[in-house]
JSON list of C-alpha atoms in Angstrom, two decimals:
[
{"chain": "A", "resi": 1, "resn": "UNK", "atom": "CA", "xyz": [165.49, -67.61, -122.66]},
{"chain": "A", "resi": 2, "resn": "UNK", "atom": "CA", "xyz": [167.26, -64.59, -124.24]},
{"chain": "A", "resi": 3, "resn": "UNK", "atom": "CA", "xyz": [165.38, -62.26, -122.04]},
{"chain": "A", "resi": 4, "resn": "UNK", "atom": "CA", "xyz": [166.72, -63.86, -118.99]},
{"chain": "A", "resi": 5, "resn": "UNK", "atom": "CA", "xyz": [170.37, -64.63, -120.34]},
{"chain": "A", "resi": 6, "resn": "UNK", "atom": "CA", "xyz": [170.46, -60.64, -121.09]},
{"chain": "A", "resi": 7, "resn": "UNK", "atom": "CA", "xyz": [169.39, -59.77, -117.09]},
{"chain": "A", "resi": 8, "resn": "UNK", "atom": "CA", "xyz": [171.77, -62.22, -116.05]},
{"chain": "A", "resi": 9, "resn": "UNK", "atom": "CA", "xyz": [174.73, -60.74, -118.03]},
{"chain": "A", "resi": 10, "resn": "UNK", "atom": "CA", "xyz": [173.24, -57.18, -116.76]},
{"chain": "A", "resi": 11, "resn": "UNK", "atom": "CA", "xyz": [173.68, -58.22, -113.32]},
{"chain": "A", "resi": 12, "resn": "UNK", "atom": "CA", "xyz": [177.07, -59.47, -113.31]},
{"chain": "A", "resi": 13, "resn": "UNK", "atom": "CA", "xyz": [178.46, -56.56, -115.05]},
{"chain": "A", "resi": 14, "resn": "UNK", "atom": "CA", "xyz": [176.68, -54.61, -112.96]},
{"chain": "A", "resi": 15, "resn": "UNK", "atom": "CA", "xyz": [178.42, -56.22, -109.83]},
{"chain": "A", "resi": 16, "resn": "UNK", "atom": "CA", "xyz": [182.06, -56.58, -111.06]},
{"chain": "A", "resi": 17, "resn": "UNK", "atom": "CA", "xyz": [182.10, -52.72, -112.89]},
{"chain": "A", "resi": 18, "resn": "UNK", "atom": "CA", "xyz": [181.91, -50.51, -109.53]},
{"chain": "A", "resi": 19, "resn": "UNK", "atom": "CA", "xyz": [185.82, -50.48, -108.45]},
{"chain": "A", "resi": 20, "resn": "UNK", "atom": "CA", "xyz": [185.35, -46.76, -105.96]},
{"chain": "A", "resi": 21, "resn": "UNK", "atom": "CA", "xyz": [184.83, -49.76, -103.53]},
{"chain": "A", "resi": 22, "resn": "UNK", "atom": "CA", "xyz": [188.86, -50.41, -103.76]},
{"chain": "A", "resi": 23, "resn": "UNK", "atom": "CA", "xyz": [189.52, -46.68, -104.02]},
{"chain": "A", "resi": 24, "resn": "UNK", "atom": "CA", "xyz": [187.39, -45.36, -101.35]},
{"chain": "A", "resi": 25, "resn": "UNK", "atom": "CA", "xyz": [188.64, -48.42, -99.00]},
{"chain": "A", "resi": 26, "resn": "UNK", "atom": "CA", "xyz": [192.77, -46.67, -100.18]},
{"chain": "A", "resi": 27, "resn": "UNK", "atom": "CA", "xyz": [191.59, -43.27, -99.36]},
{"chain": "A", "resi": 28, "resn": "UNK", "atom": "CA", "xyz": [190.07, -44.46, -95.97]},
{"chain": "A", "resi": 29, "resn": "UNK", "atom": "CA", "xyz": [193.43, -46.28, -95.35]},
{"chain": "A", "resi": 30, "resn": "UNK", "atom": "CA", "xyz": [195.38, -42.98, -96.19]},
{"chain": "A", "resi": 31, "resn": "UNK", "atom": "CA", "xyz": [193.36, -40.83, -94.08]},
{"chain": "A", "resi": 32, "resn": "UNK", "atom": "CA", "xyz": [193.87, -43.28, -91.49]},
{"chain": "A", "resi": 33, "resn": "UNK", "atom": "CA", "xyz": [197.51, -43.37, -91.73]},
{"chain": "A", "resi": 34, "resn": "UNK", "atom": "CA", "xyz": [197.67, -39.44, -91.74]},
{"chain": "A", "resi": 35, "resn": "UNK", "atom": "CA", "xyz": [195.21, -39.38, -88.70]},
{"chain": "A", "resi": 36, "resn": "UNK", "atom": "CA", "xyz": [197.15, -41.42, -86.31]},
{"chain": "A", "resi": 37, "resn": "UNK", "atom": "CA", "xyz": [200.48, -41.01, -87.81]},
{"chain": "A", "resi": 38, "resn": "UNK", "atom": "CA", "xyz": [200.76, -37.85, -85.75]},
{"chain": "A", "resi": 39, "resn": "UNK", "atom": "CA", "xyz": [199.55, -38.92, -82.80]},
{"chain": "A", "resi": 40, "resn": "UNK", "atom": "CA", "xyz": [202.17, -38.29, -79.59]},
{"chain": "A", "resi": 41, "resn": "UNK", "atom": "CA", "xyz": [202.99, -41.09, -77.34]},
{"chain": "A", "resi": 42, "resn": "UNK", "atom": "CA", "xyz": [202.12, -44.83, -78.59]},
{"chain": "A", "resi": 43, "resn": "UNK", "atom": "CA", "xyz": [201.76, -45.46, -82.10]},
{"chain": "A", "resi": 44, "resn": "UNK", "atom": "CA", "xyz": [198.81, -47.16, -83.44]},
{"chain": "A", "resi": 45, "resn": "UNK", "atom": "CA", "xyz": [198.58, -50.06, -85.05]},
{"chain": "A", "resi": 46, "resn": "UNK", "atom": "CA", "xyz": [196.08, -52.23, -87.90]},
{"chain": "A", "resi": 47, "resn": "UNK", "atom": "CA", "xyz": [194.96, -55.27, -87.53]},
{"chain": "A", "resi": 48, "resn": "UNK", "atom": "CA", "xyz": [195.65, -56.67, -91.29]},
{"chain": "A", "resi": 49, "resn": "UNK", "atom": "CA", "xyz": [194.50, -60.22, -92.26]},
{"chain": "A", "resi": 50, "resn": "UNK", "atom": "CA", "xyz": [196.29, -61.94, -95.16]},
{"chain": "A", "resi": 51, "resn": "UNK", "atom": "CA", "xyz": [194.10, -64.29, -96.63]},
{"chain": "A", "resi": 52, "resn": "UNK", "atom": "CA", "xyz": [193.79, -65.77, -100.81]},
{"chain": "A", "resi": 53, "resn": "UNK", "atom": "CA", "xyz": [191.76, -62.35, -101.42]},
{"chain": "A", "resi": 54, "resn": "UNK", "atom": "CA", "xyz": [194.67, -60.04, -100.31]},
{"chain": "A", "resi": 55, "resn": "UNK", "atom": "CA", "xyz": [194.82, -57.72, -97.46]},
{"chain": "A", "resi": 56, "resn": "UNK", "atom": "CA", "xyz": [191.96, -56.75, -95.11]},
{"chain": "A", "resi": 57, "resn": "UNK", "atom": "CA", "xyz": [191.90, -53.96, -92.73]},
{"chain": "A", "resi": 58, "resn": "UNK", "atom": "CA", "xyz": [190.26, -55.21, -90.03]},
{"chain": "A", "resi": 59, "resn": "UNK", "atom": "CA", "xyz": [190.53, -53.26, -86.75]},
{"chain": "A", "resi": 60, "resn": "UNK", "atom": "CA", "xyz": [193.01, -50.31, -85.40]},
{"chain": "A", "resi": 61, "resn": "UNK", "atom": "CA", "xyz": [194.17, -50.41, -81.96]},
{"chain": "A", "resi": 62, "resn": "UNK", "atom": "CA", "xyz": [194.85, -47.21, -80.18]},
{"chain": "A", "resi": 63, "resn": "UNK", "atom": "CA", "xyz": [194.70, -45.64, -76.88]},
{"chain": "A", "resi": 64, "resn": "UNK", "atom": "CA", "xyz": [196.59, -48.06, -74.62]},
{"chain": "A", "resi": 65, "resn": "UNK", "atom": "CA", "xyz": [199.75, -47.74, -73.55]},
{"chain": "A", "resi": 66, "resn": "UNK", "atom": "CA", "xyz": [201.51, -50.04, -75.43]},
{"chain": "A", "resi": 67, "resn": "UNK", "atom": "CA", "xyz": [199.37, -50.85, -78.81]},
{"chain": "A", "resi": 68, "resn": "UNK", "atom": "CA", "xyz": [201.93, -53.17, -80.62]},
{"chain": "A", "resi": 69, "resn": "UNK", "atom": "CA", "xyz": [201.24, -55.36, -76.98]},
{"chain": "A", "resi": 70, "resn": "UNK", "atom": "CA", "xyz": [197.54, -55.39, -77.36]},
{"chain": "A", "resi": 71, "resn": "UNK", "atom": "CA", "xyz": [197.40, -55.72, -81.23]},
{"chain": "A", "resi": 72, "resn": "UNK", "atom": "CA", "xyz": [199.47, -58.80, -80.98]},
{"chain": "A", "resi": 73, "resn": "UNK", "atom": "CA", "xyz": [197.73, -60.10, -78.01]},
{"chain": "A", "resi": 74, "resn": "UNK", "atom": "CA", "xyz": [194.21, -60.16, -80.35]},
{"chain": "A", "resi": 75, "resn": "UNK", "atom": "CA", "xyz": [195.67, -61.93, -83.06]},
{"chain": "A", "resi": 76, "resn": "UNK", "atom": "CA", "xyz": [197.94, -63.96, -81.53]},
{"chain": "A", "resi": 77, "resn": "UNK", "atom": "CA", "xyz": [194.90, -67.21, -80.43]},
{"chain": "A", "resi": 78, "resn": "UNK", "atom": "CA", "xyz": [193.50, -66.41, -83.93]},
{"chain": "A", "resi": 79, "resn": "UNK", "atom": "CA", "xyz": [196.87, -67.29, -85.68]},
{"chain": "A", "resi": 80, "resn": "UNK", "atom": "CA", "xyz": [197.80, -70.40, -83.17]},
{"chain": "A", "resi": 81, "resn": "UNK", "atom": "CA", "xyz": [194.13, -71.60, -83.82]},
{"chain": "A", "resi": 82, "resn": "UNK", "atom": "CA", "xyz": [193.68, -71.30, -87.65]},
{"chain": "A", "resi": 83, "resn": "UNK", "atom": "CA", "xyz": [189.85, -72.69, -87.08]},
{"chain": "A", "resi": 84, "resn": "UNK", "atom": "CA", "xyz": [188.73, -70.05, -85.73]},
{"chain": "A", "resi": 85, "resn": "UNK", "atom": "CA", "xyz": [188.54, -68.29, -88.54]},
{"chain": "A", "resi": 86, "resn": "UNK", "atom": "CA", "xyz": [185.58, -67.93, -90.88]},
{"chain": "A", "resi": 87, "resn": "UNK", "atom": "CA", "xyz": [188.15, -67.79, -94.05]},
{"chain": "A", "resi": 88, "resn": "UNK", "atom": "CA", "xyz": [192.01, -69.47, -94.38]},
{"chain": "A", "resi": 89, "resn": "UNK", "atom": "CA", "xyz": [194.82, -66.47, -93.65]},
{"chain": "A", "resi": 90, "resn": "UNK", "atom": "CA", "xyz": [196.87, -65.03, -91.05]},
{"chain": "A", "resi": 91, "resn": "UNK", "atom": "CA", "xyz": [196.77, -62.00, -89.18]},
{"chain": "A", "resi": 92, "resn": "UNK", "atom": "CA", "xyz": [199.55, -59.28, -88.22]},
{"chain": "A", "resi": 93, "resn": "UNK", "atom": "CA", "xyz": [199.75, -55.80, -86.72]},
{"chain": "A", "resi": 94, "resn": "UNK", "atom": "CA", "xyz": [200.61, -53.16, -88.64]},
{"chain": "A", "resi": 95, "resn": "UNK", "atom": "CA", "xyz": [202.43, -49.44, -87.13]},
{"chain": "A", "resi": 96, "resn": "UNK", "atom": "CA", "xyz": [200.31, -46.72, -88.99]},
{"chain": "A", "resi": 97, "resn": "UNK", "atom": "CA", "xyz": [202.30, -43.92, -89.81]},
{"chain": "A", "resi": 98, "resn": "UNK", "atom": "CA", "xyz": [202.15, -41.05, -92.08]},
{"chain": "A", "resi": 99, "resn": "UNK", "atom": "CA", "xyz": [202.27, -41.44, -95.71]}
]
């Protein structure tokens, strides 16, 4: 019984100790935001979902003529039909720009 209590305590340790996850997830985010922050000609935009968990990058919308048009067009069912969701939260656009 102490054997198995000791891999179980391993294992969650093991899972919750690794936060590069968060910091690799900023530094793609930041790269991302430097990227197509100096794009000419229509700026692009995130798809963010809010949810209980915080913020999730989702998609980035780019290369149409009017982004902010099509990034709201995508979320706008998801938002007006809250069951289609997997997991509770809203979603918005966000401009990316240059940090």
């Amino acid at each position: 019984m102490r054997f198995f209590m000791l891999i179980a305590s391993g294992l969650m340790l093991g899972a919750c100790g690794d936060a590069s996850n968060l910091e690799k997830t900023e530094s793609f985010e930041g790269k991302l935001r430097a990227t197509y922050g100096e794009k000419r000609g229509s700026m692009a935009y995130g798809i963010v979902k809010n949810s209980v968990a915080g913020d999730s990058w989702l998609a980035t919308v780019h290369g149409y003529p009017d982004n902010e048009a099509v990034c709201e067009e995508l979320i706008a069912e998801y938002n007006e039909s809250p069951e289609m969701s997997v997991l509770a939260g809203t979603y918005r656009c966000d401009p990316i720009v240059g940090r």
